[in-house]
mmCIF file of C-alpha atoms in Angstrom:
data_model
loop_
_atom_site.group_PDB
_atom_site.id
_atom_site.type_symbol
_atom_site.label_atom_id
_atom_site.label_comp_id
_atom_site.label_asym_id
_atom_site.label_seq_id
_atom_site.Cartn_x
_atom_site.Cartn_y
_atom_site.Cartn_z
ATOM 1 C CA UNK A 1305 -1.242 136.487 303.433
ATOM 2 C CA UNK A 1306 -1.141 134.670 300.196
ATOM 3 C CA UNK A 1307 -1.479 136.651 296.251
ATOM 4 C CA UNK A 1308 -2.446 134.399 293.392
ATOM 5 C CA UNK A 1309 -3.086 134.660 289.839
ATOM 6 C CA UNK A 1310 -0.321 137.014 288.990
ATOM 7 C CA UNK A 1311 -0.165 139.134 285.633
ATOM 8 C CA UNK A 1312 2.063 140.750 284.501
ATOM 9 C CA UNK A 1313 2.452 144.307 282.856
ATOM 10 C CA UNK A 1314 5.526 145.174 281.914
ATOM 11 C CA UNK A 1315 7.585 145.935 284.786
ATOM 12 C CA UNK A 1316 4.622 145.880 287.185
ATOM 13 C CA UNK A 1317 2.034 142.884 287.781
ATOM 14 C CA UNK A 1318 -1.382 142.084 289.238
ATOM 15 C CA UNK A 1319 -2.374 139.785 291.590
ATOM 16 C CA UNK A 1320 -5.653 138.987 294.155
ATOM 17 C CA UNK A 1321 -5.644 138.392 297.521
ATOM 18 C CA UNK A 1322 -6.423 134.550 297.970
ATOM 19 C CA UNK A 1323 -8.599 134.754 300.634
ATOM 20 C CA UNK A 1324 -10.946 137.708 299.059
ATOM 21 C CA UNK A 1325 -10.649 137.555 295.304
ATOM 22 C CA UNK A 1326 -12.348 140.984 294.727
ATOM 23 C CA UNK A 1327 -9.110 142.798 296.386
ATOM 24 C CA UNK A 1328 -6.280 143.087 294.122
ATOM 25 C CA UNK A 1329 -2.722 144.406 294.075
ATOM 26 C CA UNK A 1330 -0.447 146.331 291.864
ATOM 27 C CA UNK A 1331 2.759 146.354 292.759
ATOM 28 C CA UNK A 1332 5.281 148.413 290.785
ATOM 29 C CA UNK A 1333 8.610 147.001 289.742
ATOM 30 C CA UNK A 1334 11.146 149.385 287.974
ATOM 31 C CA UNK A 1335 13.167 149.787 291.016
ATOM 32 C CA UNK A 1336 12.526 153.940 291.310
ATOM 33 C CA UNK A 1337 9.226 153.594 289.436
ATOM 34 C CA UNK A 1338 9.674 156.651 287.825
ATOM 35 C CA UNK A 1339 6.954 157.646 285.167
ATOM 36 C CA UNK A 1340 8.190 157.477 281.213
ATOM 37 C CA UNK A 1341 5.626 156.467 277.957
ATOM 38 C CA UNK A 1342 6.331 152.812 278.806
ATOM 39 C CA UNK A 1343 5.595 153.026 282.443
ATOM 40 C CA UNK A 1344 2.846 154.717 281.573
ATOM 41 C CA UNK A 1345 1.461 151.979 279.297
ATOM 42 C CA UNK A 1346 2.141 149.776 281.792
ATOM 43 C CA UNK A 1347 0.217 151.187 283.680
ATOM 44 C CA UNK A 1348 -2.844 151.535 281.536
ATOM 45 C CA UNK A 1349 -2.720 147.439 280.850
ATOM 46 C CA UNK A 1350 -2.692 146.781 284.578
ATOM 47 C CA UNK A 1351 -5.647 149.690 285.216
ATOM 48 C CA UNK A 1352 -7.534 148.006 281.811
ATOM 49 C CA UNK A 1353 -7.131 144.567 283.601
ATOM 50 C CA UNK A 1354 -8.328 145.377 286.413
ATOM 51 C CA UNK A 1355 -11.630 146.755 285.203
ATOM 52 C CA UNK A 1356 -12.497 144.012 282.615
ATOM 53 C CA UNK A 1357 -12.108 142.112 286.212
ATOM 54 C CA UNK A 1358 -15.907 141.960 287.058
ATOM 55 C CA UNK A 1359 -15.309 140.606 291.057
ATOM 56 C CA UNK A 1360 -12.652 143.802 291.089
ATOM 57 C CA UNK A 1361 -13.531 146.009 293.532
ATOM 58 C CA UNK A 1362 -10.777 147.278 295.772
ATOM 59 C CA UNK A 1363 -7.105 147.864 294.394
ATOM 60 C CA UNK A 1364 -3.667 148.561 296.924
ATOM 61 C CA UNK A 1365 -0.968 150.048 294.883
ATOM 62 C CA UNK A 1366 2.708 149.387 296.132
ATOM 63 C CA UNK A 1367 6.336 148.573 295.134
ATOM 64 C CA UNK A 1368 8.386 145.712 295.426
ATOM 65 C CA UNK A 1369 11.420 148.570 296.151
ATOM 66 C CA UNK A 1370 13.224 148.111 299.333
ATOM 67 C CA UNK A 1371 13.580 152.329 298.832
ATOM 68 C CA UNK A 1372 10.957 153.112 296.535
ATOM 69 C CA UNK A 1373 7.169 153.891 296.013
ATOM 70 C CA UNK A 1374 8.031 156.110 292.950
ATOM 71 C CA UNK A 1375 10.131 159.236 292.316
ATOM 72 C CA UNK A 1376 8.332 160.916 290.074
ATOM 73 C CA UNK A 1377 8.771 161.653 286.266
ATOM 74 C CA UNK A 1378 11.258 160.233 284.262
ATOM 75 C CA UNK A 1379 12.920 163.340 283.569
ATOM 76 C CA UNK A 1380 16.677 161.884 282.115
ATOM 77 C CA UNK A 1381 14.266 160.293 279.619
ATOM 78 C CA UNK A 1382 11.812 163.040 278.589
ATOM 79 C CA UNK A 1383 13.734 166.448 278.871
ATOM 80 C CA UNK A 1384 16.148 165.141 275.669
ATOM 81 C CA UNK A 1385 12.692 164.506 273.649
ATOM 82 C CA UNK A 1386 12.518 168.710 273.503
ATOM 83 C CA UNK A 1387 9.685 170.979 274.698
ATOM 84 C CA UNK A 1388 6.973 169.595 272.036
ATOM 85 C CA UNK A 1389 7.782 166.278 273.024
ATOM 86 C CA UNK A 1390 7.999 166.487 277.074
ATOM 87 C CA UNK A 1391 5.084 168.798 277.246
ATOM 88 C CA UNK A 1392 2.889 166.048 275.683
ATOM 89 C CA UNK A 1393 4.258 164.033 277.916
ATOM 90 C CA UNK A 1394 3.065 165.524 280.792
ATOM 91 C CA UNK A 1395 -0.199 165.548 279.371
ATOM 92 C CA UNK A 1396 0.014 161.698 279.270
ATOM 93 C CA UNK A 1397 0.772 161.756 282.730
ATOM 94 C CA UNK A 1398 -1.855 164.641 283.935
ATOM 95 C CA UNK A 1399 -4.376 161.605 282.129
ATOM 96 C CA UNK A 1400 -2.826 159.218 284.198
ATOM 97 C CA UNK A 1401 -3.073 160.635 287.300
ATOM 98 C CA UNK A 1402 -6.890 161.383 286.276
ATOM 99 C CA UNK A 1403 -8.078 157.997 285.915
ATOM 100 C CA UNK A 1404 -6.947 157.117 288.971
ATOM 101 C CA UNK A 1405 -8.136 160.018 290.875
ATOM 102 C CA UNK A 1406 -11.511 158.286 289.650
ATOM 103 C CA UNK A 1407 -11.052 155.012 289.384
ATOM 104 C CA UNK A 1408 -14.138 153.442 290.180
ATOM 105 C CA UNK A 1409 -13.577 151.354 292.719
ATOM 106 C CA UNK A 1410 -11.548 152.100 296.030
ATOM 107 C CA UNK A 1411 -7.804 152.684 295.742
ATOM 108 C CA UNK A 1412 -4.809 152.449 298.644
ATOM 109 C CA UNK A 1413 -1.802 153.542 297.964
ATOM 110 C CA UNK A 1414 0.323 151.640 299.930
ATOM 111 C CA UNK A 1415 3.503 154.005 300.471
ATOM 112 C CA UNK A 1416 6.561 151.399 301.244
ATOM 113 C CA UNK A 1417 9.346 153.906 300.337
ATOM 114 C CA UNK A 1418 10.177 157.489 298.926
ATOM 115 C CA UNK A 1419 7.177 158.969 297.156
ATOM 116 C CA UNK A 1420 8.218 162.374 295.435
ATOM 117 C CA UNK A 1421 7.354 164.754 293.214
ATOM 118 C CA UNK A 1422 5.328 162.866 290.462
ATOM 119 C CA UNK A 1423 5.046 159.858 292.484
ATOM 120 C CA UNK A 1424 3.692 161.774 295.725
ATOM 121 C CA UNK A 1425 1.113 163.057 293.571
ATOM 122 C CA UNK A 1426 0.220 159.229 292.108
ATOM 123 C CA UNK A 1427 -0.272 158.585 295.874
ATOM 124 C CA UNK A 1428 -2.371 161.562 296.251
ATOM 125 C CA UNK A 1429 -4.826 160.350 293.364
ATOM 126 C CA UNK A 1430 -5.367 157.294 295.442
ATOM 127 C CA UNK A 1431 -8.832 156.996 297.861
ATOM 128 C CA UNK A 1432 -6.232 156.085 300.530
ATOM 129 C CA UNK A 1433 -2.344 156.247 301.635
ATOM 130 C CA UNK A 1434 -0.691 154.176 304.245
ATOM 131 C CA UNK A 1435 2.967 154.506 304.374
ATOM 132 C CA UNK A 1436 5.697 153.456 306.481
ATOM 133 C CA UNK A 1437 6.008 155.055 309.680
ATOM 134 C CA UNK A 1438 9.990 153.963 309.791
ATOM 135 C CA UNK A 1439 11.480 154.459 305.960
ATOM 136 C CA UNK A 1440 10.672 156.785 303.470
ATOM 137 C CA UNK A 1441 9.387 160.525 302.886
ATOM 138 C CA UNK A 1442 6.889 162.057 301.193
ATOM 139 C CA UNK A 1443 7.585 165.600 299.789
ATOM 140 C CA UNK A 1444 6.913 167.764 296.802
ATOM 141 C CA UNK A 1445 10.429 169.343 295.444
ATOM 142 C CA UNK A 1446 9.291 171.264 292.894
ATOM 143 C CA UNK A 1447 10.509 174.238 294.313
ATOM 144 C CA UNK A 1448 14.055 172.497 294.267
ATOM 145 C CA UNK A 1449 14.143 170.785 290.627
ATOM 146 C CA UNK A 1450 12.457 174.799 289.769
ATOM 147 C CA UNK A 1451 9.525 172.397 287.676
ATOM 148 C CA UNK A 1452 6.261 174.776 289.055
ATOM 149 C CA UNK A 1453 3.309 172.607 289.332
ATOM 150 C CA UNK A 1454 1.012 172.631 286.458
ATOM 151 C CA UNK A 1455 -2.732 173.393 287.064
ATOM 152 C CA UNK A 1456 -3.561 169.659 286.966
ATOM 153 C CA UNK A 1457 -0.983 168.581 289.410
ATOM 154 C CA UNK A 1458 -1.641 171.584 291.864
ATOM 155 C CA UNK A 1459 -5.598 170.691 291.339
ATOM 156 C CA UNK A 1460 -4.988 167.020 292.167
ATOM 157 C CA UNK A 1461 -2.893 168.182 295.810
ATOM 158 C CA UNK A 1462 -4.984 170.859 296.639
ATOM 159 C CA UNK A 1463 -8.063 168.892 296.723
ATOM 160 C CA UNK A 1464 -6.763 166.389 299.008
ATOM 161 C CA UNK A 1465 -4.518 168.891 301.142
ATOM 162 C CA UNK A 1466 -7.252 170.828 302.198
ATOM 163 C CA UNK A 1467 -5.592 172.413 305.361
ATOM 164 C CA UNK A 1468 -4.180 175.922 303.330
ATOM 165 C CA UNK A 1469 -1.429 176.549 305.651
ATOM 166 C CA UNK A 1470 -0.327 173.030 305.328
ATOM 167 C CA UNK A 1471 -0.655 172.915 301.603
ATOM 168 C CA UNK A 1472 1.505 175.807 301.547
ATOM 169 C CA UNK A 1473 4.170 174.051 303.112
ATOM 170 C CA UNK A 1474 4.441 171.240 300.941
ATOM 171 C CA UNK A 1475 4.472 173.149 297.773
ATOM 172 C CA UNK A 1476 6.802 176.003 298.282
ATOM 173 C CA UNK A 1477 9.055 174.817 300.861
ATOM 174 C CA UNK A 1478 9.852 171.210 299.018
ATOM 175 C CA UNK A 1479 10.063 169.573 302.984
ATOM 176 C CA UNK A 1480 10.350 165.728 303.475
ATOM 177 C CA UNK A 1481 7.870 164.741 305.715
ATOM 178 C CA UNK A 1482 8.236 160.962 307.331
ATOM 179 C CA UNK A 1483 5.084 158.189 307.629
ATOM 180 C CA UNK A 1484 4.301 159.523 311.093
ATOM 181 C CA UNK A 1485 4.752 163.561 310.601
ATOM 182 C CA UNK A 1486 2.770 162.924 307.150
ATOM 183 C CA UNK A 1487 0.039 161.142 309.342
ATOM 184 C CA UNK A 1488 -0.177 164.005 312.018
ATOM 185 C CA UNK A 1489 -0.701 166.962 309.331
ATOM 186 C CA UNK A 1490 -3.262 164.102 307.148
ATOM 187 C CA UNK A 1491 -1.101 163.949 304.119
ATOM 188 C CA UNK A 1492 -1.686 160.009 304.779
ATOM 189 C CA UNK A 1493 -4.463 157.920 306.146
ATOM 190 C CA UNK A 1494 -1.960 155.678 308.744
ATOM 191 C CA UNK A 1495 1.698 155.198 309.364
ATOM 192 C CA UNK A 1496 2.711 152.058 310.190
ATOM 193 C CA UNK A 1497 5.556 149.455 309.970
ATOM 194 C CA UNK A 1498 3.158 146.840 308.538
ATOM 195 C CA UNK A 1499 1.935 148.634 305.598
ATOM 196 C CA UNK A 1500 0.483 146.072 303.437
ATOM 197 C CA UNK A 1501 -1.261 143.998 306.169
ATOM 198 C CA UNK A 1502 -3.275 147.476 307.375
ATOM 199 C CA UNK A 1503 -3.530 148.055 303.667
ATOM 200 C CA UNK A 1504 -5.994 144.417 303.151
ATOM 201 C CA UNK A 1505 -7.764 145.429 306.425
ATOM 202 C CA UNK A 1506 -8.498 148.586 305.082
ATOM 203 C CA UNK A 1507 -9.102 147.446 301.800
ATOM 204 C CA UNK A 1508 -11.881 144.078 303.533
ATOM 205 C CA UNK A 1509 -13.607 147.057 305.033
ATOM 206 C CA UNK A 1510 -13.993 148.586 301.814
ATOM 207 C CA UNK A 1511 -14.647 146.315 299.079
ATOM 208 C CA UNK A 1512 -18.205 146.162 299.266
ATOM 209 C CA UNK A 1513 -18.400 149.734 298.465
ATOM 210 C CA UNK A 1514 -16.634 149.019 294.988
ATOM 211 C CA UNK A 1515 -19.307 146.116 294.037
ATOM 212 C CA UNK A 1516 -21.262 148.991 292.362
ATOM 213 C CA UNK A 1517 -18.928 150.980 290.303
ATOM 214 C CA UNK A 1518 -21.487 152.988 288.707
ATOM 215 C CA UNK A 1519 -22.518 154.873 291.701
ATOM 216 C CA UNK A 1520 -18.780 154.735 293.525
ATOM 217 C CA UNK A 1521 -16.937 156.130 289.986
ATOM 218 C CA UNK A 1522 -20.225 158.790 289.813
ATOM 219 C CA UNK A 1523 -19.451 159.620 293.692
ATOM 220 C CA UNK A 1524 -15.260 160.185 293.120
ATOM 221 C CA UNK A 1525 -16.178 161.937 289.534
ATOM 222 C CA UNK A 1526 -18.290 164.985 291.504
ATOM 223 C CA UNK A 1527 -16.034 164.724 294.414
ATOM 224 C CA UNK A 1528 -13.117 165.303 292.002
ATOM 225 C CA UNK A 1529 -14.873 167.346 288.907
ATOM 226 C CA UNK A 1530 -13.124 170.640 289.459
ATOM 227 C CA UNK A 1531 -9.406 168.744 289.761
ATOM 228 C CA UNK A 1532 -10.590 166.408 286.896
ATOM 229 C CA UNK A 1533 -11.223 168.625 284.565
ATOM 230 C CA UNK A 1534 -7.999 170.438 285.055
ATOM 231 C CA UNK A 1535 -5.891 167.265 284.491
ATOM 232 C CA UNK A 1536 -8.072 166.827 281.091
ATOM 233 C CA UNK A 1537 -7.268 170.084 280.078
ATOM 234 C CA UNK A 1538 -4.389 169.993 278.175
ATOM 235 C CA UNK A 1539 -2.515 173.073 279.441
ATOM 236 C CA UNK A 1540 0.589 173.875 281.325
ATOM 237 C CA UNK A 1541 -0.065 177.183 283.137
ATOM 238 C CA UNK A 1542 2.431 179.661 284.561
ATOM 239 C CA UNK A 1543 4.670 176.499 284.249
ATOM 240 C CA UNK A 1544 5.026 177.961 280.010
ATOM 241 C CA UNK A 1545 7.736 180.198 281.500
ATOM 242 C CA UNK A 1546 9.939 177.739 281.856
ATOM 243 C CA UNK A 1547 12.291 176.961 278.323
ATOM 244 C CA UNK A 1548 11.616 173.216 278.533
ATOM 245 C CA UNK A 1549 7.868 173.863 277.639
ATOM 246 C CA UNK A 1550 9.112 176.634 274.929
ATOM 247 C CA UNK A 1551 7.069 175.180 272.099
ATOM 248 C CA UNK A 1552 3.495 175.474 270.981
ATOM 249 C CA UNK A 1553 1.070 172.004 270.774
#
């Protein structure tokens, strides 16, 4: 499996898959790919690339981390900004999270390491997850960090957890789950050892569907409306309580 025509974004970079052009991959490369404003940038170049791309039309997300798909937020680098500050910083992520929960072509996440809090939910927005069936969890530990979820990043879970009992469990108990227990309760698509190589076969079965964006974006944007529209909303729910989101937009 060869990549060519590599850009580069900041700490992350694009490339396609030499044998079918229209698949391309993002791979992340911050070593804990947590989310700050120039990660999230970053981000935003690589997304804006890939859709001025016309022959783009399936994207794999992964990390070049031996350890890590992403932790989560940044929060050593936005908590010392203040309330004001951090709380419009989660909106920038909640936007984030919202474009790819619609991106209009399909998306794997391809899960080669710890994916927590902020980053499990980055995975979540994704079409599909494959992750490692020997290295690395998957858990929400909100309940840990006490950060409650804000109505956009409960929306975005919930509508892909769809099994109550087993959303339940991931939000309020903060439990690691592994590739293979994460596969069993549908959390992820497939847990594998070869993550990126099921990843492309996935992603050849499915890049036809992304050749017309208007009606596969239209398709994710009803699918999604209700979760969608809270991540656009800027608010921060029951989450106010909390003294680092003590200030008023």
């Amino acid at each position: 499996m060869k990549w060519i025509n590599k850009k580069e974004f900041g700490n992350f970079y694009v490339e396609q898959l030499e044998s079918n052009e229209d698949i391309f991959l993002l791979t992340l490369n911050d070593n804990e790919n947590r989310f700050n404003d120039d990660n999230l940038g970053h981000f935003h170049k690589s997304l804006d690339y890939i859709e001025s791309c016309e022959n783009a039309s399936c994207l794999i997300t992964t990390s070049i981390s031996p350890k890590f798909y992403s932790l989560g937020l940044d929060l050593d680098w936005a908590l010392p900004r203040g309330p004001k500050n951090f709380q419009e910083f989660v909106f920038r992520f909640h936007a984030l999270l919202q474009r790819v929960l619609v991106f209009p072509i399909p998306t794997i996440s391809c899960i080669n390491g710890h994916s927590f809090a902020g980053g499990a939910m980055f995975s979540m927005a994704h079409d599909y997850r494959i992750m490692r069936s020997d290295k690395g969890f998957f858990c929400l530990p909100e309940i840990d960090i006490h950060i409650p979820l804000t109505p956009g990043m409960n929306a975005i879970l919930q509508c892909k957890i769809t099994n109550a009992n087993i959303f339940r469990d991931v939000v309020l108990t903060g439990k690691r789950f592994g590739g293979k227990e994460a596969e069993k309760l549908q959390l992820v698509d497939k847990s594998c050892s070869d993550i990126l190589e099921k990843s492309v076969e996935l992603a050849e079965l499915l890049h036809t569907k992304g050749k017309d964006r208007i009606t596969f974006g239209s398709l994710k944007e009803e699918m999604y409306k209700n979760a969608s529209k809270e991540l656009i909303e800027k608010t921060i729910g029951f989450a106010s309580r909390l003294k680092i989101f003590e200030s008023k937009l």
